[in-house]
């Protein structure tokens, strides 16, 4: 491990002179799409769904049933991971009011109830308690997502502490991968039963009556970990071999050459078939070298931030109150959060704010670290903060960043000697 000091920090006003206005303009096209979505504007370009034969690689044709929506409209089998809703000892049942629905929402409610009663995903209930039922907007313009408001139930539920994967640990496994396939499971949580005898606890009330789910739905506090444990179990050997990763309903298969990759895809497809699981072909990506996964753009040996996640940063407005996300960003903005500090938006703070916007938009690309090669750490500290960059030599002979870390000093830490 090689340690060396970072280049001295550039003064905040000197840095301002170097701001590249093109950085702040390059997300313009993405912002237009985002704004039109927020305003509820319809997309005038109709996208015709591709037939399954065009979406599915030929070598997976024997598993085409795994990608058919009609086949997936079945009641799932009972599994060892049936979802239990364990209540705290002091839990008391409660009732709830019915939420008012718009005419469009009433139509969607009837559709939801009819479809899920037919599939057996819900059934009429005589539960002693109920949670409200309502709708939220989906990403698709004009589309609605039915939801149950399980906040009271979740507050009274004993939490399952099974861990979800750390995103950083997942990415670390992609070091030598050159080919990627992403699979998206159909029906997500609906693939898991609610434990027999616990269905009444998740009952929900609608203008059409009281119903209880027989399978998991979004909103239950332990649904994510139940589903993650299930997926980890059925794909455990592939995960342990280091070429498959799972985060909830997303499965990523990766390899360093195409023939091995296709063999692995057959293994995964066979395993999903054995467990009666289905996929959404329109959301799967097969044999690509660039992919968006968990909010990151993944390419062979590198990761970077998703441009769509950055698109809104350009329009950040200068704060007008003492509240806001800017308080988390940097000094001198941190000073505004101190007790009894008068809010004054000075020139130095305005410059710092704009620099931070530009820095976010620059989207640093990180090289995948190789544990067999030496690392270089560049570190520095000022009176207020410390920072470091972990670097490693790439195939071009140059040093490339693998990760960053920074820390703002507390009042006590600011009294330390520099060598501490």
Short mmCIF file of C-alpha atoms in Angstrom, two decimals:
data_model
loop_
_atom_site.label_atom_id
_atom_site.label_comp_id
_atom_site.label_asym_id
_atom_site.label_seq_id
_atom_site.Cartn_x
_atom_site.Cartn_y
_atom_site.Cartn_z
CA UNK A 1 0.00 0.00 0.00
CA UNK A 2 1.45 3.36 -1.05
CA UNK A 3 0.43 6.52 0.80
CA UNK A 4 1.04 9.99 -0.52
CA UNK A 5 -0.47 13.43 0.06
CA UNK A 6 -3.19 14.76 -2.19
CA UNK A 7 -2.67 17.86 -4.25
CA UNK A 8 -3.37 20.97 -2.14
CA UNK A 9 -7.00 22.05 -2.03
CA UNK A 10 -7.78 24.74 -4.58
CA UNK A 11 -9.28 27.90 -3.13
CA UNK A 12 -13.01 28.11 -3.47
CA UNK A 13 -12.98 31.19 -5.71
CA UNK A 14 -10.19 29.76 -7.90
CA UNK A 15 -12.27 26.65 -8.36
CA UNK A 16 -15.23 28.77 -9.43
CA UNK A 17 -13.29 30.12 -12.39
CA UNK A 18 -12.85 26.57 -13.65
CA UNK A 19 -16.51 25.63 -13.61
CA UNK A 20 -17.42 24.14 -16.96
CA UNK A 21 -20.84 25.33 -17.99
CA UNK A 22 -21.15 22.37 -20.33
CA UNK A 23 -21.29 20.12 -17.26
CA UNK A 24 -24.39 21.94 -16.09
CA UNK A 25 -26.04 21.72 -19.52
CA UNK A 26 -25.33 18.13 -20.51
CA UNK A 27 -28.40 16.71 -18.74
CA UNK A 28 -30.83 18.99 -20.57
CA UNK A 29 -32.45 16.24 -22.62
CA UNK A 30 -32.98 14.03 -19.57
CA UNK A 31 -34.50 16.93 -17.65
CA UNK A 32 -37.06 17.55 -20.40
CA UNK A 33 -38.25 13.97 -20.01
CA UNK A 34 -38.36 14.22 -16.23
CA UNK A 35 -40.26 17.51 -16.24
CA UNK A 36 -42.83 16.21 -18.71
CA UNK A 37 -43.37 13.19 -16.46
CA UNK A 38 -43.82 15.39 -13.38
CA UNK A 39 -46.34 17.58 -15.24
CA UNK A 40 -48.22 14.46 -16.35
CA UNK A 41 -47.68 15.04 -20.07
CA UNK A 42 -48.37 12.07 -22.29
CA UNK A 43 -45.59 10.64 -24.44
CA UNK A 44 -46.66 11.22 -28.05
CA UNK A 45 -44.40 8.44 -29.30
CA UNK A 46 -46.24 5.15 -28.92
CA UNK A 47 -43.89 2.28 -28.18
CA UNK A 48 -45.06 -1.05 -29.52
CA UNK A 49 -44.22 -4.04 -27.35
CA UNK A 50 -41.83 -6.46 -29.00
CA UNK A 51 -42.85 -10.12 -29.34
CA UNK A 52 -41.16 -12.58 -26.99
CA UNK A 53 -39.19 -14.12 -29.87
CA UNK A 54 -37.36 -10.82 -30.40
CA UNK A 55 -36.63 -10.27 -26.71
CA UNK A 56 -35.40 -13.76 -25.84
CA UNK A 57 -32.00 -15.11 -26.98
CA UNK A 58 -32.46 -18.27 -29.13
CA UNK A 59 -30.44 -20.47 -26.77
CA UNK A 60 -33.07 -19.85 -24.04
CA UNK A 61 -36.02 -20.94 -26.21
CA UNK A 62 -36.49 -24.09 -24.10
CA UNK A 63 -37.28 -21.80 -21.16
CA UNK A 64 -39.67 -19.47 -23.00
CA UNK A 65 -42.51 -20.38 -20.62
CA UNK A 66 -40.56 -18.60 -17.84
CA UNK A 67 -41.15 -15.32 -19.71
CA UNK A 68 -44.87 -15.62 -20.46
CA UNK A 69 -47.19 -13.40 -18.45
CA UNK A 70 -50.21 -15.69 -18.82
CA UNK A 71 -48.27 -18.62 -17.38
CA UNK A 72 -47.31 -16.49 -14.38
CA UNK A 73 -50.94 -15.79 -13.48
CA UNK A 74 -51.11 -18.72 -11.09
CA UNK A 75 -51.30 -19.19 -7.35
CA UNK A 76 -47.75 -19.83 -6.09
CA UNK A 77 -46.81 -23.04 -4.26
CA UNK A 78 -46.24 -23.11 -0.52
CA UNK A 79 -42.56 -22.73 0.35
CA UNK A 80 -40.43 -22.91 3.51
CA UNK A 81 -40.36 -19.11 3.40
CA UNK A 82 -44.06 -18.46 3.97
CA UNK A 83 -44.23 -14.94 5.40
CA UNK A 84 -44.97 -14.76 9.14
CA UNK A 85 -46.39 -11.59 10.73
CA UNK A 86 -45.23 -11.83 14.35
CA UNK A 87 -46.84 -9.19 16.56
CA UNK A 88 -45.37 -7.53 19.65
CA UNK A 89 -46.82 -8.66 23.02
CA UNK A 90 -48.48 -5.29 23.64
CA UNK A 91 -50.06 -5.11 20.18
CA UNK A 92 -53.74 -4.19 20.08
CA UNK A 93 -55.99 -4.58 17.00
CA UNK A 94 -57.41 -1.37 15.54
CA UNK A 95 -59.88 -0.24 12.93
CA UNK A 96 -59.39 2.36 10.20
CA UNK A 97 -61.41 4.71 8.07
CA UNK A 98 -62.08 4.21 4.38
CA UNK A 99 -60.07 6.50 2.10
CA UNK A 100 -62.08 8.47 -0.45
CA UNK A 101 -61.31 7.47 -4.06
CA UNK A 102 -61.66 9.42 -7.29
CA UNK A 103 -63.76 7.99 -10.16
CA UNK A 104 -60.59 6.77 -11.89
CA UNK A 105 -59.33 5.21 -8.65
CA UNK A 106 -62.64 3.41 -8.12
CA UNK A 107 -62.29 1.81 -11.55
CA UNK A 108 -58.74 0.73 -10.71
CA UNK A 109 -59.88 -0.54 -7.31
CA UNK A 110 -62.53 -2.77 -8.89
CA UNK A 111 -59.97 -4.05 -11.38
CA UNK A 112 -57.47 -4.81 -8.61
CA UNK A 113 -60.04 -6.63 -6.48
CA UNK A 114 -61.46 -8.67 -9.37
CA UNK A 115 -58.03 -9.75 -10.65
CA UNK A 116 -56.60 -10.66 -7.26
CA UNK A 117 -59.74 -12.46 -6.06
CA UNK A 118 -59.67 -14.51 -9.25
CA UNK A 119 -55.99 -15.41 -8.77
CA UNK A 120 -56.53 -16.16 -5.09
CA UNK A 121 -54.07 -13.48 -3.96
CA UNK A 122 -56.76 -11.93 -1.70
CA UNK A 123 -60.00 -13.16 -0.15
CA UNK A 124 -62.93 -11.67 1.81
CA UNK A 125 -62.06 -11.20 5.47
CA UNK A 126 -63.69 -11.11 8.90
CA UNK A 127 -60.60 -9.68 10.59
CA UNK A 128 -60.85 -7.73 13.85
CA UNK A 129 -58.68 -4.98 12.35
CA UNK A 130 -57.96 -3.35 9.02
CA UNK A 131 -55.48 -1.12 7.21
CA UNK A 132 -56.48 1.58 4.70
CA UNK A 133 -56.35 1.06 0.93
CA UNK A 134 -55.36 3.83 -1.52
CA UNK A 135 -53.44 4.59 -4.74
CA UNK A 136 -50.17 6.27 -5.66
CA UNK A 137 -48.93 7.35 -9.09
CA UNK A 138 -46.67 4.94 -10.98
CA UNK A 139 -43.78 5.95 -13.25
CA UNK A 140 -45.94 5.42 -16.32
CA UNK A 141 -47.93 8.58 -17.00
CA UNK A 142 -51.49 8.26 -15.71
CA UNK A 143 -50.95 4.80 -14.19
CA UNK A 144 -51.93 4.05 -10.59
CA UNK A 145 -50.43 1.64 -8.06
CA UNK A 146 -52.75 0.17 -5.41
CA UNK A 147 -51.31 0.26 -1.89
CA UNK A 148 -52.21 -0.79 1.63
CA UNK A 149 -51.25 1.61 4.41
CA UNK A 150 -49.61 -0.83 6.82
CA UNK A 151 -47.87 1.72 9.04
CA UNK A 152 -49.81 0.83 12.20
CA UNK A 153 -49.37 -2.89 11.57
CA UNK A 154 -45.66 -2.43 10.91
CA UNK A 155 -45.20 -0.48 14.16
CA UNK A 156 -46.64 -3.46 16.02
CA UNK A 157 -44.68 -6.12 14.11
CA UNK A 158 -41.49 -7.74 15.43
CA UNK A 159 -38.79 -6.89 12.88
CA UNK A 160 -36.95 -9.64 11.02
CA UNK A 161 -33.25 -8.70 11.09
CA UNK A 162 -32.19 -10.78 8.08
CA UNK A 163 -29.73 -8.55 6.18
CA UNK A 164 -30.18 -7.14 2.71
CA UNK A 165 -26.97 -7.21 0.62
CA UNK A 166 -24.64 -4.22 0.75
CA UNK A 167 -24.53 -2.62 -2.69
CA UNK A 168 -20.78 -2.01 -2.34
CA UNK A 169 -20.21 -5.72 -1.66
CA UNK A 170 -22.22 -6.66 -4.73
CA UNK A 171 -20.28 -4.33 -7.01
CA UNK A 172 -16.96 -5.63 -5.67
CA UNK A 173 -17.73 -9.02 -7.24
CA UNK A 174 -17.76 -7.60 -10.78
CA UNK A 175 -14.00 -7.01 -11.10
CA UNK A 176 -13.21 -9.19 -14.14
CA UNK A 177 -16.69 -9.46 -15.67
CA UNK A 178 -17.11 -8.50 -19.32
CA UNK A 179 -20.62 -9.80 -20.12
CA UNK A 180 -23.75 -9.08 -18.06
CA UNK A 181 -27.34 -10.31 -17.99
CA UNK A 182 -30.01 -8.83 -15.72
CA UNK A 183 -33.22 -10.73 -14.97
CA UNK A 184 -36.33 -9.15 -13.47
CA UNK A 185 -38.74 -11.43 -11.61
CA UNK A 186 -42.45 -11.22 -12.33
CA UNK A 187 -44.96 -10.86 -9.46
CA UNK A 188 -42.15 -10.13 -6.97
CA UNK A 189 -43.56 -10.52 -3.45
CA UNK A 190 -46.71 -12.27 -4.69
CA UNK A 191 -44.56 -15.40 -5.13
CA UNK A 192 -44.56 -15.93 -1.34
CA UNK A 193 -47.51 -17.06 0.77
CA UNK A 194 -48.46 -15.31 3.97
CA UNK A 195 -48.16 -17.90 6.73
CA UNK A 196 -51.43 -19.69 7.35
CA UNK A 197 -53.18 -18.06 10.30
CA UNK A 198 -51.50 -14.67 9.81
CA UNK A 199 -53.56 -13.42 6.85
CA UNK A 200 -56.10 -11.59 9.04
CA UNK A 201 -53.36 -9.33 10.40
CA UNK A 202 -52.83 -7.78 6.95
CA UNK A 203 -56.52 -7.19 6.20
CA UNK A 204 -57.35 -3.97 4.33
CA UNK A 205 -60.57 -2.00 4.00
CA UNK A 206 -62.05 -0.67 0.74
CA UNK A 207 -65.46 0.78 -0.19
CA UNK A 208 -66.19 -2.70 -1.61
CA UNK A 209 -65.54 -4.50 1.66
CA UNK A 210 -62.85 -6.01 3.89
CA UNK A 211 -60.21 -8.27 2.31
CA UNK A 212 -57.06 -10.06 3.45
CA UNK A 213 -54.04 -11.09 1.35
CA UNK A 214 -53.00 -14.72 1.04
CA UNK A 215 -49.64 -13.79 -0.51
CA UNK A 216 -47.12 -11.07 0.33
CA UNK A 217 -47.70 -7.53 -0.88
CA UNK A 218 -45.55 -4.42 -0.80
CA UNK A 219 -45.82 -2.40 2.38
CA UNK A 220 -45.40 -5.13 4.99
CA UNK A 221 -42.29 -4.32 7.01
CA UNK A 222 -40.64 -7.75 6.71
CA UNK A 223 -41.57 -8.48 3.08
CA UNK A 224 -38.16 -7.38 1.66
CA UNK A 225 -36.10 -9.62 3.95
CA UNK A 226 -38.44 -12.60 3.54
CA UNK A 227 -38.08 -12.34 -0.22
CA UNK A 228 -34.30 -11.77 -0.08
CA UNK A 229 -33.84 -14.85 2.12
CA UNK A 230 -35.90 -16.92 -0.31
CA UNK A 231 -33.91 -15.78 -3.36
CA UNK A 232 -30.57 -16.22 -1.57
CA UNK A 233 -31.55 -19.78 -0.71
CA UNK A 234 -32.64 -20.99 -4.13
CA UNK A 235 -29.59 -19.44 -5.87
CA UNK A 236 -27.11 -20.01 -3.04
CA UNK A 237 -24.64 -22.22 -4.93
CA UNK A 238 -24.47 -19.77 -7.85
CA UNK A 239 -23.97 -16.84 -5.48
CA UNK A 240 -21.25 -18.72 -3.59
CA UNK A 241 -19.44 -19.50 -6.85
CA UNK A 242 -19.20 -15.74 -7.42
CA UNK A 243 -20.95 -15.28 -10.78
CA UNK A 244 -24.51 -14.48 -9.67
CA UNK A 245 -25.87 -11.79 -7.39
CA UNK A 246 -29.38 -11.08 -6.19
CA UNK A 247 -30.94 -7.93 -4.82
CA UNK A 248 -34.63 -8.47 -4.14
CA UNK A 249 -36.25 -9.25 -7.51
CA UNK A 250 -33.19 -8.34 -9.61
CA UNK A 251 -30.80 -11.14 -10.60
CA UNK A 252 -27.44 -10.32 -12.19
CA UNK A 253 -25.36 -12.96 -13.99
CA UNK A 254 -21.86 -11.98 -15.11
CA UNK A 255 -18.94 -13.71 -16.85
CA UNK A 256 -15.67 -12.96 -18.59
CA UNK A 257 -16.57 -14.81 -21.81
CA UNK A 258 -19.77 -15.49 -23.75
CA UNK A 259 -19.90 -19.32 -23.88
CA UNK A 260 -19.48 -19.66 -20.13
CA UNK A 261 -22.07 -16.92 -19.68
CA UNK A 262 -24.67 -18.81 -21.71
CA UNK A 263 -24.02 -21.99 -19.74
CA UNK A 264 -24.61 -20.06 -16.52
CA UNK A 265 -27.80 -18.55 -17.92
CA UNK A 266 -29.12 -22.06 -18.60
CA UNK A 267 -28.34 -23.06 -15.02
CA UNK A 268 -30.23 -20.05 -13.63
CA UNK A 269 -33.19 -20.58 -15.98
CA UNK A 270 -33.41 -24.21 -14.90
CA UNK A 271 -33.34 -23.20 -11.23
CA UNK A 272 -36.12 -20.63 -11.72
CA UNK A 273 -38.19 -23.26 -13.51
CA UNK A 274 -37.71 -25.71 -10.63
CA UNK A 275 -39.01 -23.04 -8.23
CA UNK A 276 -41.97 -22.00 -10.39
CA UNK A 277 -40.72 -18.43 -10.89
CA UNK A 278 -41.31 -16.22 -13.92
CA UNK A 279 -39.55 -13.25 -15.54
CA UNK A 280 -40.50 -10.01 -17.30
CA UNK A 281 -38.76 -10.19 -20.71
CA UNK A 282 -39.27 -6.48 -21.39
CA UNK A 283 -37.25 -5.63 -18.26
CA UNK A 284 -34.50 -8.20 -18.75
CA UNK A 285 -31.20 -7.41 -20.46
CA UNK A 286 -29.19 -10.20 -22.09
CA UNK A 287 -25.46 -10.37 -22.82
CA UNK A 288 -24.65 -6.66 -22.63
CA UNK A 289 -21.40 -4.87 -21.82
CA UNK A 290 -23.07 -1.82 -20.26
CA UNK A 291 -25.90 -2.02 -17.78
CA UNK A 292 -27.81 -0.02 -15.20
CA UNK A 293 -27.97 -1.96 -11.93
CA UNK A 294 -29.07 -0.61 -8.54
CA UNK A 295 -28.67 2.99 -9.72
CA UNK A 296 -25.16 2.49 -11.10
CA UNK A 297 -23.88 2.17 -14.65
CA UNK A 298 -21.72 -0.96 -14.87
CA UNK A 299 -19.19 -1.59 -17.64
CA UNK A 300 -16.21 -4.00 -17.73
CA UNK A 301 -13.90 -2.86 -14.93
CA UNK A 302 -15.75 0.37 -14.12
CA UNK A 303 -18.82 1.78 -12.41
CA UNK A 304 -20.36 5.27 -12.57
CA UNK A 305 -23.50 7.08 -11.46
CA UNK A 306 -26.75 6.93 -13.40
CA UNK A 307 -27.28 10.14 -15.41
CA UNK A 308 -31.00 10.14 -14.65
CA UNK A 309 -30.19 10.28 -10.94
CA UNK A 310 -28.15 13.43 -11.59
CA UNK A 311 -30.57 15.17 -13.92
CA UNK A 312 -32.33 17.19 -11.21
CA UNK A 313 -29.18 18.56 -9.60
CA UNK A 314 -28.73 21.34 -12.15
CA UNK A 315 -31.98 22.96 -11.00
CA UNK A 316 -31.18 22.96 -7.30
CA UNK A 317 -32.14 26.39 -6.00
CA UNK A 318 -30.10 28.38 -3.51
CA UNK A 319 -31.60 27.84 0.00
CA UNK A 320 -33.85 30.48 1.50
CA UNK A 321 -34.26 28.95 4.96
CA UNK A 322 -32.15 27.07 7.47
CA UNK A 323 -33.68 23.78 6.33
CA UNK A 324 -32.58 21.72 3.34
CA UNK A 325 -30.16 19.13 2.03
CA UNK A 326 -27.39 21.67 1.56
CA UNK A 327 -26.68 21.37 5.31
CA UNK A 328 -25.19 17.94 4.63
CA UNK A 329 -22.91 18.98 1.80
CA UNK A 330 -19.87 20.95 2.97
CA UNK A 331 -18.34 23.74 4.90
CA UNK A 332 -19.09 26.74 4.79
CA UNK A 333 -22.68 25.55 4.34
CA UNK A 334 -22.45 23.52 7.56
CA UNK A 335 -22.06 26.72 9.58
CA UNK A 336 -25.64 27.68 8.79
CA UNK A 337 -26.93 24.76 10.83
CA UNK A 338 -25.31 25.80 14.07
CA UNK A 339 -27.53 26.85 16.93
CA UNK A 340 -28.31 30.58 17.08
CA UNK A 341 -26.62 31.16 13.70
CA UNK A 342 -28.39 33.78 11.60
CA UNK A 343 -29.20 32.62 8.09
CA UNK A 344 -27.21 34.69 5.61
CA UNK A 345 -26.69 33.51 2.04
CA UNK A 346 -23.31 35.06 1.36
CA UNK A 347 -21.16 35.08 -1.76
CA UNK A 348 -18.84 32.39 -0.40
CA UNK A 349 -21.80 30.11 0.34
CA UNK A 350 -23.36 30.68 -3.05
CA UNK A 351 -20.08 29.80 -4.75
CA UNK A 352 -19.69 26.66 -2.61
CA UNK A 353 -23.23 25.61 -3.46
CA UNK A 354 -22.66 25.95 -7.21
CA UNK A 355 -19.35 24.10 -7.04
CA UNK A 356 -21.04 21.20 -5.31
CA UNK A 357 -23.69 21.05 -8.01
CA UNK A 358 -21.04 20.90 -10.71
CA UNK A 359 -19.06 18.27 -8.84
CA UNK A 360 -22.11 16.04 -8.55
CA UNK A 361 -22.76 16.35 -12.27
CA UNK A 362 -19.21 15.40 -13.21
CA UNK A 363 -20.10 11.77 -12.50
CA UNK A 364 -16.73 10.22 -11.52
CA UNK A 365 -16.08 6.80 -13.02
CA UNK A 366 -14.61 4.31 -10.55
CA UNK A 367 -12.30 1.50 -11.54
CA UNK A 368 -13.07 -1.93 -10.12
CA UNK A 369 -10.35 -2.69 -7.52
CA UNK A 370 -8.03 -5.66 -8.04
CA UNK A 371 -6.92 -7.17 -4.71
CA UNK A 372 -3.83 -8.69 -6.37
CA UNK A 373 -2.40 -5.29 -7.36
CA UNK A 374 -1.00 -2.52 -5.11
CA UNK A 375 -3.17 0.44 -4.12
CA UNK A 376 -2.28 4.11 -3.73
CA UNK A 377 -3.95 6.24 -1.05
CA UNK A 378 -3.91 10.01 -1.51
CA UNK A 379 -5.02 11.82 1.64
CA UNK A 380 -5.19 15.38 2.93
CA UNK A 381 -6.76 17.35 5.75
CA UNK A 382 -7.69 20.92 6.50
CA UNK A 383 -8.85 22.56 9.70
CA UNK A 384 -12.40 21.50 8.98
CA UNK A 385 -12.29 18.12 7.21
CA UNK A 386 -10.23 15.24 5.86
CA UNK A 387 -10.51 13.30 2.64
CA UNK A 388 -8.83 10.45 0.77
CA UNK A 389 -8.86 8.77 -2.62
CA UNK A 390 -8.07 5.08 -3.17
CA UNK A 391 -6.36 4.59 -6.53
CA UNK A 392 -4.94 1.75 -8.58
CA UNK A 393 -3.01 1.52 -11.82
CA UNK A 394 -5.19 0.66 -14.80
CA UNK A 395 -4.39 -1.15 -18.03
CA UNK A 396 -3.33 2.20 -19.53
CA UNK A 397 -0.60 2.59 -16.90
CA UNK A 398 -2.37 5.54 -15.26
CA UNK A 399 -3.75 5.73 -11.72
CA UNK A 400 -7.56 5.64 -11.56
CA UNK A 401 -9.87 6.20 -8.55
CA UNK A 402 -11.45 3.12 -6.97
CA UNK A 403 -13.19 4.95 -4.13
CA UNK A 404 -13.49 8.16 -2.15
CA UNK A 405 -14.00 8.98 1.52
CA UNK A 406 -14.42 12.27 3.38
CA UNK A 407 -15.20 13.31 6.94
CA UNK A 408 -16.07 16.68 8.48
CA UNK A 409 -14.35 17.20 11.82
CA UNK A 410 -16.30 17.67 15.03
CA UNK A 411 -15.46 20.57 17.33
CA UNK A 412 -13.25 18.24 19.40
CA UNK A 413 -11.46 16.80 16.37
CA UNK A 414 -10.61 20.29 15.14
CA UNK A 415 -8.32 20.62 18.18
CA UNK A 416 -6.25 17.56 17.23
CA UNK A 417 -2.74 17.89 15.87
CA UNK A 418 -2.49 17.26 12.12
CA UNK A 419 -0.64 13.94 12.61
CA UNK A 420 -3.58 12.60 14.67
#
